[in-house]
Amino acid sequence: MRKIVRVILILLLVALVAIQFIRPPKNVSEGIAENDMSTVYTIPDSVRSLLKVACYDCHSNNTRYPWYWQIQPVMWFMNGHIKEGKRHLNFSIFTSYRIGKQYKMF
């Protein structure tokens, strides 16, 4: 019985090490996108800084990643979360949305 447990633990460790090499692409872009919300709408500095800290990581094309993002399967979870957030609202392409959708989200 102990031998089976040891083999299972070794296989789990090997699998954990192996998945570290399967990495999704990072969500990083250079500068402010031309369709970014801040290029068209005037946003107060206090609101802009709050959006940058609380929202832009998951709802834009530029994410600041924490240190633990480098560890699998956390990377996969966060990548899925970012994709889902951008699917619902992406500040980097906000002005390319229909006007009705922009006002609904604003």
PDB file of N, CA, C and O in Angstrom, residues 4-80:
ATOM      1  N   ILE A   4       2.274   2.066  -3.445  1.00  0.00           N
ATOM      2  CA  ILE A   4       1.301   2.676  -4.362  1.00  0.00           C
ATOM      3  C   ILE A   4       1.156   4.160  -4.072  1.00  0.00           C
ATOM      4  O   ILE A   4       1.129   4.985  -4.983  1.00  0.00           O
ATOM      5  N   VAL A   5       1.083   4.515  -2.808  1.00  0.00           N
ATOM      6  CA  VAL A   5       0.969   5.923  -2.424  1.00  0.00           C
ATOM      7  C   VAL A   5       2.212   6.689  -2.871  1.00  0.00           C
ATOM      8  O   VAL A   5       2.110   7.807  -3.395  1.00  0.00           O
ATOM      9  N   ARG A   6       3.373   6.103  -2.690  1.00  0.00           N
ATOM     10  CA  ARG A   6       4.631   6.748  -3.087  1.00  0.00           C
ATOM     11  C   ARG A   6       4.665   6.956  -4.604  1.00  0.00           C
ATOM     12  O   ARG A   6       5.053   8.022  -5.091  1.00  0.00           O
ATOM     13  N   VAL A   7       4.233   5.963  -5.367  1.00  0.00           N
ATOM     14  CA  VAL A   7       4.201   6.070  -6.826  1.00  0.00           C
ATOM     15  C   VAL A   7       3.226   7.162  -7.255  1.00  0.00           C
ATOM     16  O   VAL A   7       3.527   7.981  -8.131  1.00  0.00           O
ATOM     17  N   ILE A   8       2.062   7.203  -6.624  1.00  0.00           N
ATOM     18  CA  ILE A   8       1.075   8.235  -6.954  1.00  0.00           C
ATOM     19  C   ILE A   8       1.620   9.623  -6.646  1.00  0.00           C
ATOM     20  O   ILE A   8       1.461  10.557  -7.448  1.00  0.00           O
ATOM     21  N   LEU A   9       2.266   9.800  -5.515  1.00  0.00           N
ATOM     22  CA  LEU A   9       2.845  11.100  -5.162  1.00  0.00           C
ATOM     23  C   LEU A   9       3.943  11.512  -6.150  1.00  0.00           C
ATOM     24  O   LEU A   9       4.021  12.678  -6.536  1.00  0.00           O
ATOM     25  N   ILE A  10       4.766  10.562  -6.555  1.00  0.00           N
ATOM     26  CA  ILE A  10       5.814  10.867  -7.532  1.00  0.00           C
ATOM     27  C   ILE A  10       5.201  11.264  -8.868  1.00  0.00           C
ATOM     28  O   ILE A  10       5.637  12.234  -9.506  1.00  0.00           O
ATOM     29  N   LEU A  11       4.162  10.551  -9.302  1.00  0.00           N
ATOM     30  CA  LEU A  11       3.496  10.889 -10.558  1.00  0.00           C
ATOM     31  C   LEU A  11       2.840  12.275 -10.483  1.00  0.00           C
ATOM     32  O   LEU A  11       2.901  13.045 -11.447  1.00  0.00           O
ATOM     33  N   LEU A  12       2.225  12.589  -9.362  1.00  0.00           N
ATOM     34  CA  LEU A  12       1.634  13.923  -9.182  1.00  0.00           C
ATOM     35  C   LEU A  12       2.702  15.017  -9.228  1.00  0.00           C
ATOM     36  O   LEU A  12       2.498  16.071  -9.831  1.00  0.00           O
ATOM     37  N   LEU A  13       3.840  14.759  -8.601  1.00  0.00           N
ATOM     38  CA  LEU A  13       4.935  15.727  -8.621  1.00  0.00           C
ATOM     39  C   LEU A  13       5.468  15.922 -10.037  1.00  0.00           C
ATOM     40  O   LEU A  13       5.704  17.056 -10.469  1.00  0.00           O
ATOM     41  N   VAL A  14       5.633  14.835 -10.771  1.00  0.00           N
ATOM     42  CA  VAL A  14       6.106  14.926 -12.153  1.00  0.00           C
ATOM     43  C   VAL A  14       5.095  15.701 -13.004  1.00  0.00           C
ATOM     44  O   VAL A  14       5.476  16.557 -13.814  1.00  0.00           O
ATOM     45  N   ALA A  15       3.810  15.421 -12.809  1.00  0.00           N
ATOM     46  CA  ALA A  15       2.781  16.137 -13.561  1.00  0.00           C
ATOM     47  C   ALA A  15       2.787  17.623 -13.214  1.00  0.00           C
ATOM     48  O   ALA A  15       2.657  18.475 -14.099  1.00  0.00           O
ATOM     49  N   LEU A  16       2.938  17.955 -11.947  1.00  0.00           N
ATOM     50  CA  LEU A  16       2.985  19.357 -11.527  1.00  0.00           C
ATOM     51  C   LEU A  16       4.177  20.085 -12.147  1.00  0.00           C
ATOM     52  O   LEU A  16       4.051  21.224 -12.601  1.00  0.00           O
ATOM     53  N   VAL A  17       5.306  19.428 -12.204  1.00  0.00           N
ATOM     54  CA  VAL A  17       6.491  20.031 -12.837  1.00  0.00           C
ATOM     55  C   VAL A  17       6.278  20.152 -14.343  1.00  0.00           C
ATOM     56  O   VAL A  17       6.604  21.175 -14.952  1.00  0.00           O
ATOM     57  N   ALA A  18       5.689  19.146 -14.962  1.00  0.00           N
ATOM     58  CA  ALA A  18       5.491  19.160 -16.414  1.00  0.00           C
ATOM     59  C   ALA A  18       4.549  20.272 -16.850  1.00  0.00           C
ATOM     60  O   ALA A  18       4.775  20.922 -17.875  1.00  0.00           O
ATOM     61  N   ILE A  19       3.477  20.533 -16.085  1.00  0.00           N
ATOM     62  CA  ILE A  19       2.528  21.562 -16.505  1.00  0.00           C
ATOM     63  C   ILE A  19       3.082  22.968 -16.366  1.00  0.00           C
ATOM     64  O   ILE A  19       2.516  23.913 -16.910  1.00  0.00           O
ATOM     65  N   GLN A  20       4.197  23.119 -15.679  1.00  0.00           N
ATOM     66  CA  GLN A  20       4.808  24.445 -15.554  1.00  0.00           C
ATOM     67  C   GLN A  20       5.311  24.970 -16.905  1.00  0.00           C
ATOM     68  O   GLN A  20       5.510  26.159 -17.077  1.00  0.00           O
ATOM     69  N   PHE A  21       5.504  24.072 -17.861  1.00  0.00           N
ATOM     70  CA  PHE A  21       6.023  24.466 -19.167  1.00  0.00           C
ATOM     71  C   PHE A  21       4.930  24.762 -20.189  1.00  0.00           C
ATOM     72  O   PHE A  21       5.215  25.165 -21.305  1.00  0.00           O
ATOM     73  N   ILE A  22       3.675  24.567 -19.810  1.00  0.00           N
ATOM     74  CA  ILE A  22       2.545  24.872 -20.691  1.00  0.00           C
ATOM     75  C   ILE A  22       1.969  26.202 -20.235  1.00  0.00           C
ATOM     76  O   ILE A  22       1.294  26.281 -19.214  1.00  0.00           O
ATOM     77  N   ARG A  23       2.266  27.260 -20.973  1.00  0.00           N
ATOM     78  CA  ARG A  23       1.904  28.608 -20.542  1.00  0.00           C
ATOM     79  C   ARG A  23       1.035  29.312 -21.577  1.00  0.00           C
ATOM     80  O   ARG A  23       1.359  29.321 -22.753  1.00  0.00           O
ATOM     81  N   PRO A  24      -0.058  29.936 -21.124  1.00  0.00           N
ATOM     82  CA  PRO A  24      -0.874  30.742 -22.042  1.00  0.00           C
ATOM     83  C   PRO A  24      -0.167  32.066 -22.337  1.00  0.00           C
ATOM     84  O   PRO A  24       0.708  32.492 -21.567  1.00  0.00           O
ATOM     85  N   PRO A  25      -0.529  32.739 -23.418  1.00  0.00           N
ATOM     86  CA  PRO A  25       0.101  34.035 -23.717  1.00  0.00           C
ATOM     87  C   PRO A  25      -0.321  35.089 -22.701  1.00  0.00           C
ATOM     88  O   PRO A  25      -1.419  35.056 -22.163  1.00  0.00           O
ATOM     89  N   LYS A  26       0.593  36.026 -22.442  1.00  0.00           N
ATOM     90  CA  LYS A  26       0.293  37.111 -21.510  1.00  0.00           C
ATOM     91  C   LYS A  26      -0.603  38.148 -22.173  1.00  0.00           C
ATOM     92  O   LYS A  26      -0.572  38.336 -23.383  1.00  0.00           O
ATOM     93  N   ASN A  27      -1.375  38.833 -21.366  1.00  0.00           N
ATOM     94  CA  ASN A  27      -2.278  39.890 -21.805  1.00  0.00           C
ATOM     95  C   ASN A  27      -1.583  41.234 -21.577  1.00  0.00           C
ATOM     96  O   ASN A  27      -1.887  41.948 -20.635  1.00  0.00           O
ATOM     97  N   VAL A  28      -0.623  41.555 -22.442  1.00  0.00           N
ATOM     98  CA  VAL A  28       0.159  42.781 -22.284  1.00  0.00           C
ATOM     99  C   VAL A  28       0.234  43.497 -23.624  1.00  0.00           C
ATOM    100  O   VAL A  28       0.524  42.899 -24.647  1.00  0.00           O
ATOM    101  N   SER A  29      -0.051  44.800 -23.611  1.00  0.00           N
ATOM    102  CA  SER A  29       0.079  45.617 -24.817  1.00  0.00           C
ATOM    103  C   SER A  29       0.889  46.856 -24.473  1.00  0.00           C
ATOM    104  O   SER A  29       1.054  47.201 -23.311  1.00  0.00           O
ATOM    105  N   GLU A  30       1.361  47.522 -25.481  1.00  0.00           N
ATOM    106  CA  GLU A  30       2.172  48.719 -25.283  1.00  0.00           C
ATOM    107  C   GLU A  30       1.300  49.969 -25.288  1.00  0.00           C
ATOM    108  O   GLU A  30       0.496  50.164 -26.200  1.00  0.00           O
ATOM    109  N   GLY A  31       1.442  50.808 -24.294  1.00  0.00           N
ATOM    110  CA  GLY A  31       0.764  52.099 -24.268  1.00  0.00           C
ATOM    111  C   GLY A  31      -0.746  52.016 -24.193  1.00  0.00           C
ATOM    112  O   GLY A  31      -1.325  50.985 -23.885  1.00  0.00           O
ATOM    113  N   ILE A  32      -1.390  53.125 -24.499  1.00  0.00           N
ATOM    114  CA  ILE A  32      -2.849  53.220 -24.476  1.00  0.00           C
ATOM    115  C   ILE A  32      -3.372  52.916 -25.875  1.00  0.00           C
ATOM    116  O   ILE A  32      -2.920  53.488 -26.860  1.00  0.00           O
ATOM    117  N   ALA A  33      -4.347  52.034 -25.948  1.00  0.00           N
ATOM    118  CA  ALA A  33      -4.937  51.661 -27.232  1.00  0.00           C
ATOM    119  C   ALA A  33      -5.725  52.834 -27.808  1.00  0.00           C
ATOM    120  O   ALA A  33      -6.246  53.672 -27.078  1.00  0.00           O
ATOM    121  N   GLU A  34      -5.832  52.899 -29.141  1.00  0.00           N
ATOM    122  CA  GLU A  34      -6.541  54.006 -29.782  1.00  0.00           C
ATOM    123  C   GLU A  34      -8.035  53.984 -29.491  1.00  0.00           C
ATOM    124  O   GLU A  34      -8.692  55.005 -29.560  1.00  0.00           O
ATOM    125  N   ASN A  35      -8.587  52.821 -29.165  1.00  0.00           N
ATOM    126  CA  ASN A  35     -10.008  52.709 -28.827  1.00  0.00           C
ATOM    127  C   ASN A  35     -10.257  52.648 -27.327  1.00  0.00           C
ATOM    128  O   ASN A  35     -11.332  52.268 -26.888  1.00  0.00           O
ATOM    129  N   ASP A  36      -9.258  53.026 -26.536  1.00  0.00           N
ATOM    130  CA  ASP A  36      -9.403  53.029 -25.089  1.00  0.00           C
ATOM    131  C   ASP A  36     -10.452  54.056 -24.665  1.00  0.00           C
ATOM    132  O   ASP A  36     -10.609  55.106 -25.298  1.00  0.00           O
ATOM    133  N   MET A  37     -11.147  53.752 -23.600  1.00  0.00           N
ATOM    134  CA  MET A  37     -12.209  54.623 -23.106  1.00  0.00           C
ATOM    135  C   MET A  37     -11.688  56.026 -22.789  1.00  0.00           C
ATOM    136  O   MET A  37     -12.358  57.025 -23.047  1.00  0.00           O
ATOM    137  N   SER A  38     -10.476  56.128 -22.282  1.00  0.00           N
ATOM    138  CA  SER A  38      -9.933  57.425 -21.872  1.00  0.00           C
ATOM    139  C   SER A  38      -9.555  58.318 -23.053  1.00  0.00           C
ATOM    140  O   SER A  38      -9.308  59.503 -22.865  1.00  0.00           O
ATOM    141  N   THR A  39      -9.529  57.781 -24.278  1.00  0.00           N
ATOM    142  CA  THR A  39      -9.200  58.618 -25.438  1.00  0.00           C
ATOM    143  C   THR A  39     -10.388  59.449 -25.897  1.00  0.00           C
ATOM    144  O   THR A  39     -10.207  60.451 -26.573  1.00  0.00           O
ATOM    145  N   VAL A  40     -11.604  59.044 -25.544  1.00  0.00           N
ATOM    146  CA  VAL A  40     -12.810  59.756 -25.985  1.00  0.00           C
ATOM    147  C   VAL A  40     -13.516  60.447 -24.819  1.00  0.00           C
ATOM    148  O   VAL A  40     -13.948  61.584 -24.938  1.00  0.00           O
ATOM    149  N   TYR A  41     -13.613  59.735 -23.699  1.00  0.00           N
ATOM    150  CA  TYR A  41     -14.360  60.255 -22.561  1.00  0.00           C
ATOM    151  C   TYR A  41     -13.418  60.890 -21.546  1.00  0.00           C
ATOM    152  O   TYR A  41     -12.328  60.382 -21.297  1.00  0.00           O
ATOM    153  N   THR A  42     -13.866  62.000 -20.953  1.00  0.00           N
ATOM    154  CA  THR A  42     -13.107  62.643 -19.884  1.00  0.00           C
ATOM    155  C   THR A  42     -13.419  61.920 -18.586  1.00  0.00           C
ATOM    156  O   THR A  42     -14.577  61.858 -18.164  1.00  0.00           O
ATOM    157  N   ILE A  43     -12.397  61.388 -17.977  1.00  0.00           N
ATOM    158  CA  ILE A  43     -12.557  60.620 -16.746  1.00  0.00           C
ATOM    159  C   ILE A  43     -11.793  61.342 -15.640  1.00  0.00           C
ATOM    160  O   ILE A  43     -10.606  61.624 -15.802  1.00  0.00           O
ATOM    161  N   PRO A  44     -12.444  61.659 -14.520  1.00  0.00           N
ATOM    162  CA  PRO A  44     -11.732  62.300 -13.415  1.00  0.00           C
ATOM    163  C   PRO A  44     -10.553  61.446 -12.950  1.00  0.00           C
ATOM    164  O   PRO A  44     -10.610  60.209 -13.005  1.00  0.00           O
ATOM    165  N   ASP A  45      -9.502  62.098 -12.497  1.00  0.00           N
ATOM    166  CA  ASP A  45      -8.291  61.380 -12.090  1.00  0.00           C
ATOM    167  C   ASP A  45      -8.558  60.355 -10.989  1.00  0.00           C
ATOM    168  O   ASP A  45      -7.969  59.276 -10.992  1.00  0.00           O
ATOM    169  N   SER A  46      -9.427  60.685 -10.051  1.00  0.00           N
ATOM    170  CA  SER A  46      -9.705  59.744  -8.964  1.00  0.00           C
ATOM    171  C   SER A  46     -10.377  58.479  -9.497  1.00  0.00           C
ATOM    172  O   SER A  46     -10.066  57.366  -9.073  1.00  0.00           O
ATOM    173  N   VAL A  47     -11.287  58.646 -10.453  1.00  0.00           N
ATOM    174  CA  VAL A  47     -11.961  57.490 -11.045  1.00  0.00           C
ATOM    175  C   VAL A  47     -10.990  56.712 -11.926  1.00  0.00           C
ATOM    176  O   VAL A  47     -10.957  55.480 -11.905  1.00  0.00           O
ATOM    177  N   ARG A  48     -10.172  57.418 -12.686  1.00  0.00           N
ATOM    178  CA  ARG A  48      -9.189  56.762 -13.558  1.00  0.00           C
ATOM    179  C   ARG A  48      -8.229  55.898 -12.748  1.00  0.00           C
ATOM    180  O   ARG A  48      -7.945  54.757 -13.099  1.00  0.00           O
ATOM    181  N   SER A  49      -7.724  56.441 -11.641  1.00  0.00           N
ATOM    182  CA  SER A  49      -6.786  55.661 -10.822  1.00  0.00           C
ATOM    183  C   SER A  49      -7.474  54.458 -10.190  1.00  0.00           C
ATOM    184  O   SER A  49      -6.882  53.383 -10.089  1.00  0.00           O
ATOM    185  N   LEU A  50      -8.731  54.615  -9.798  1.00  0.00           N
ATOM    186  CA  LEU A  50      -9.485  53.486  -9.252  1.00  0.00           C
ATOM    187  C   LEU A  50      -9.702  52.408 -10.321  1.00  0.00           C
ATOM    188  O   LEU A  50      -9.541  51.213 -10.058  1.00  0.00           O
ATOM    189  N   LEU A  51     -10.039  52.815 -11.527  1.00  0.00           N
ATOM    190  CA  LEU A  51     -10.217  51.860 -12.624  1.00  0.00           C
ATOM    191  C   LEU A  51      -8.915  51.120 -12.918  1.00  0.00           C
ATOM    192  O   LEU A  51      -8.910  49.903 -13.134  1.00  0.00           O
ATOM    193  N   LYS A  52      -7.799  51.844 -12.939  1.00  0.00           N
ATOM    194  CA  LYS A  52      -6.497  51.215 -13.233  1.00  0.00           C
ATOM    195  C   LYS A  52      -6.157  50.158 -12.185  1.00  0.00           C
ATOM    196  O   LYS A  52      -5.661  49.089 -12.514  1.00  0.00           O
ATOM    197  N   VAL A  53      -6.441  50.461 -10.921  1.00  0.00           N
ATOM    198  CA  VAL A  53      -6.083  49.541  -9.844  1.00  0.00           C
ATOM    199  C   VAL A  53      -7.062  48.379  -9.736  1.00  0.00           C
ATOM    200  O   VAL A  53      -6.660  47.229  -9.564  1.00  0.00           O
ATOM    201  N   ALA A  54      -8.360  48.663  -9.865  1.00  0.00           N
ATOM    202  CA  ALA A  54      -9.362  47.648  -9.569  1.00  0.00           C
ATOM    203  C   ALA A  54      -9.905  46.917 -10.794  1.00  0.00           C
ATOM    204  O   ALA A  54     -10.384  45.794 -10.659  1.00  0.00           O
ATOM    205  N   CYS A  55      -9.862  47.536 -11.970  1.00  0.00           N
ATOM    206  CA  CYS A  55     -10.587  46.961 -13.116  1.00  0.00           C
ATOM    207  C   CYS A  55      -9.718  46.615 -14.318  1.00  0.00           C
ATOM    208  O   CYS A  55      -9.993  45.640 -15.010  1.00  0.00           O
ATOM    209  N   TYR A  56      -8.719  47.428 -14.613  1.00  0.00           N
ATOM    210  CA  TYR A  56      -7.982  47.285 -15.866  1.00  0.00           C
ATOM    211  C   TYR A  56      -7.242  45.963 -15.997  1.00  0.00           C
ATOM    212  O   TYR A  56      -7.005  45.493 -17.104  1.00  0.00           O
ATOM    213  N   ASP A  57      -6.865  45.337 -14.903  1.00  0.00           N
ATOM    214  CA  ASP A  57      -6.128  44.079 -15.013  1.00  0.00           C
ATOM    215  C   ASP A  57      -6.934  42.991 -15.711  1.00  0.00           C
ATOM    216  O   ASP A  57      -6.381  42.184 -16.458  1.00  0.00           O
ATOM    217  N   CYS A  58      -8.230  42.962 -15.487  1.00  0.00           N
ATOM    218  CA  CYS A  58      -9.074  41.933 -16.113  1.00  0.00           C
ATOM    219  C   CYS A  58      -9.912  42.470 -17.263  1.00  0.00           C
ATOM    220  O   CYS A  58     -10.425  41.688 -18.058  1.00  0.00           O
ATOM    221  N   HIS A  59     -10.051  43.794 -17.365  1.00  0.00           N
ATOM    222  CA  HIS A  59     -10.950  44.372 -18.359  1.00  0.00           C
ATOM    223  C   HIS A  59     -10.213  45.296 -19.327  1.00  0.00           C
ATOM    224  O   HIS A  59     -10.756  46.312 -19.759  1.00  0.00           O
ATOM    225  N   SER A  60      -8.981  44.960 -19.670  1.00  0.00           N
ATOM    226  CA  SER A  60      -8.242  45.721 -20.683  1.00  0.00           C
ATOM    227  C   SER A  60      -7.237  44.784 -21.351  1.00  0.00           C
ATOM    228  O   SER A  60      -7.117  43.619 -20.973  1.00  0.00           O
ATOM    229  N   ASN A  61      -6.512  45.320 -22.310  1.00  0.00           N
ATOM    230  CA  ASN A  61      -5.496  44.515 -23.000  1.00  0.00           C
ATOM    231  C   ASN A  61      -4.131  44.643 -22.352  1.00  0.00           C
ATOM    232  O   ASN A  61      -3.119  44.353 -22.976  1.00  0.00           O
ATOM    233  N   ASN A  62      -4.095  45.099 -21.104  1.00  0.00           N
ATOM    234  CA  ASN A  62      -2.826  45.256 -20.401  1.00  0.00           C
ATOM    235  C   ASN A  62      -3.009  44.864 -18.941  1.00  0.00           C
ATOM    236  O   ASN A  62      -3.602  45.596 -18.170  1.00  0.00           O
ATOM    237  N   THR A  63      -2.480  43.716 -18.579  1.00  0.00           N
ATOM    238  CA  THR A  63      -2.629  43.183 -17.228  1.00  0.00           C
ATOM    239  C   THR A  63      -1.306  43.255 -16.483  1.00  0.00           C
ATOM    240  O   THR A  63      -0.260  42.925 -17.026  1.00  0.00           O
ATOM    241  N   ARG A  64      -1.376  43.696 -15.227  1.00  0.00           N
ATOM    242  CA  ARG A  64      -0.217  43.624 -14.326  1.00  0.00           C
ATOM    243  C   ARG A  64      -0.357  42.318 -13.552  1.00  0.00           C
ATOM    244  O   ARG A  64      -1.309  42.130 -12.814  1.00  0.00           O
ATOM    245  N   TYR A  65       0.575  41.429 -13.736  1.00  0.00           N
ATOM    246  CA  TYR A  65       0.477  40.101 -13.147  1.00  0.00           C
ATOM    247  C   TYR A  65       1.163  40.045 -11.793  1.00  0.00           C
ATOM    248  O   TYR A  65       2.271  40.546 -11.636  1.00  0.00           O
ATOM    249  N   PRO A  66       0.534  39.363 -10.809  1.00  0.00           N
ATOM    250  CA  PRO A  66       1.194  39.148  -9.517  1.00  0.00           C
ATOM    251  C   PRO A  66       2.249  38.054  -9.645  1.00  0.00           C
ATOM    252  O   PRO A  66       2.277  37.313 -10.622  1.00  0.00           O
ATOM    253  N   TRP A  67       3.091  37.918  -8.647  1.00  0.00           N
ATOM    254  CA  TRP A  67       4.182  36.939  -8.706  1.00  0.00           C
ATOM    255  C   TRP A  67       3.659  35.513  -8.833  1.00  0.00           C
ATOM    256  O   TRP A  67       4.274  34.681  -9.485  1.00  0.00           O
ATOM    257  N   TYR A  68       2.555  35.210  -8.189  1.00  0.00           N
ATOM    258  CA  TYR A  68       2.062  33.836  -8.190  1.00  0.00           C
ATOM    259  C   TYR A  68       1.436  33.431  -9.514  1.00  0.00           C
ATOM    260  O   TYR A  68       1.051  32.281  -9.698  1.00  0.00           O
ATOM    261  N   TRP A  69       1.359  34.353 -10.465  1.00  0.00           N
ATOM    262  CA  TRP A  69       0.850  34.018 -11.788  1.00  0.00           C
ATOM    263  C   TRP A  69       1.776  33.039 -12.496  1.00  0.00           C
ATOM    264  O   TRP A  69       1.350  32.303 -13.374  1.00  0.00           O
ATOM    265  N   GLN A  70       3.009  32.988 -12.103  1.00  0.00           N
ATOM    266  CA  GLN A  70       3.989  32.115 -12.751  1.00  0.00           C
ATOM    267  C   GLN A  70       3.785  30.636 -12.432  1.00  0.00           C
ATOM    268  O   GLN A  70       4.399  29.777 -13.040  1.00  0.00           O
ATOM    269  N   ILE A  71       2.934  30.332 -11.466  1.00  0.00           N
ATOM    270  CA  ILE A  71       2.749  28.952 -11.021  1.00  0.00           C
ATOM    271  C   ILE A  71       1.493  28.365 -11.656  1.00  0.00           C
ATOM    272  O   ILE A  71       0.435  28.970 -11.628  1.00  0.00           O
ATOM    273  N   GLN A  72       1.642  27.187 -12.257  1.00  0.00           N
ATOM    274  CA  GLN A  72       0.486  26.478 -12.799  1.00  0.00           C
ATOM    275  C   GLN A  72      -0.174  25.719 -11.666  1.00  0.00           C
ATOM    276  O   GLN A  72       0.528  25.289 -10.770  1.00  0.00           O
ATOM    277  N   PRO A  73      -1.424  25.560 -11.609  1.00  0.00           N
ATOM    278  CA  PRO A  73      -2.488  25.923 -12.522  1.00  0.00           C
ATOM    279  C   PRO A  73      -3.073  27.309 -12.282  1.00  0.00           C
ATOM    280  O   PRO A  73      -4.079  27.668 -12.879  1.00  0.00           O
ATOM    281  N   VAL A  74      -2.461  28.104 -11.415  1.00  0.00           N
ATOM    282  CA  VAL A  74      -2.944  29.466 -11.156  1.00  0.00           C
ATOM    283  C   VAL A  74      -2.953  30.272 -12.452  1.00  0.00           C
ATOM    284  O   VAL A  74      -3.877  31.041 -12.723  1.00  0.00           O
ATOM    285  N   MET A  75      -1.945  30.086 -13.274  1.00  0.00           N
ATOM    286  CA  MET A  75      -1.836  30.818 -14.536  1.00  0.00           C
ATOM    287  C   MET A  75      -3.042  30.530 -15.435  1.00  0.00           C
ATOM    288  O   MET A  75      -3.605  31.434 -16.039  1.00  0.00           O
ATOM    289  N   TRP A  76      -3.438  29.282 -15.527  1.00  0.00           N
ATOM    290  CA  TRP A  76      -4.592  28.923 -16.355  1.00  0.00           C
ATOM    291  C   TRP A  76      -5.870  29.546 -15.810  1.00  0.00           C
ATOM    292  O   TRP A  76      -6.688  30.057 -16.558  1.00  0.00           O
ATOM    293  N   PHE A  77      -6.033  29.494 -14.478  1.00  0.00           N
ATOM    294  CA  PHE A  77      -7.220  30.071 -13.856  1.00  0.00           C
ATOM    295  C   PHE A  77      -7.294  31.570 -14.127  1.00  0.00           C
ATOM    296  O   PHE A  77      -8.338  32.086 -14.536  1.00  0.00           O
ATOM    297  N   MET A  78      -6.187  32.280 -13.915  1.00  0.00           N
ATOM    298  CA  MET A  78      -6.183  33.726 -14.121  1.00  0.00           C
ATOM    299  C   MET A  78      -6.374  34.075 -15.592  1.00  0.00           C
ATOM    300  O   MET A  78      -7.071  35.037 -15.921  1.00  0.00           O
ATOM    301  N   ASN A  79      -5.788  33.306 -16.489  1.00  0.00           N
ATOM    302  CA  ASN A  79      -5.953  33.557 -17.913  1.00  0.00           C
ATOM    303  C   ASN A  79      -7.418  33.412 -18.323  1.00  0.00           C
ATOM    304  O   ASN A  79      -7.947  34.231 -19.081  1.00  0.00           O
ATOM    305  N   GLY A  80      -8.084  32.399 -17.817  1.00  0.00           N
ATOM    306  CA  GLY A  80      -9.511  32.229 -18.093  1.00  0.00           C
ATOM    307  C   GLY A  80     -10.338  33.371 -17.519  1.00  0.00           C
ATOM    308  O   GLY A  80     -11.277  33.858 -18.156  1.00  0.00           O
TER     309      GLY A  80
END
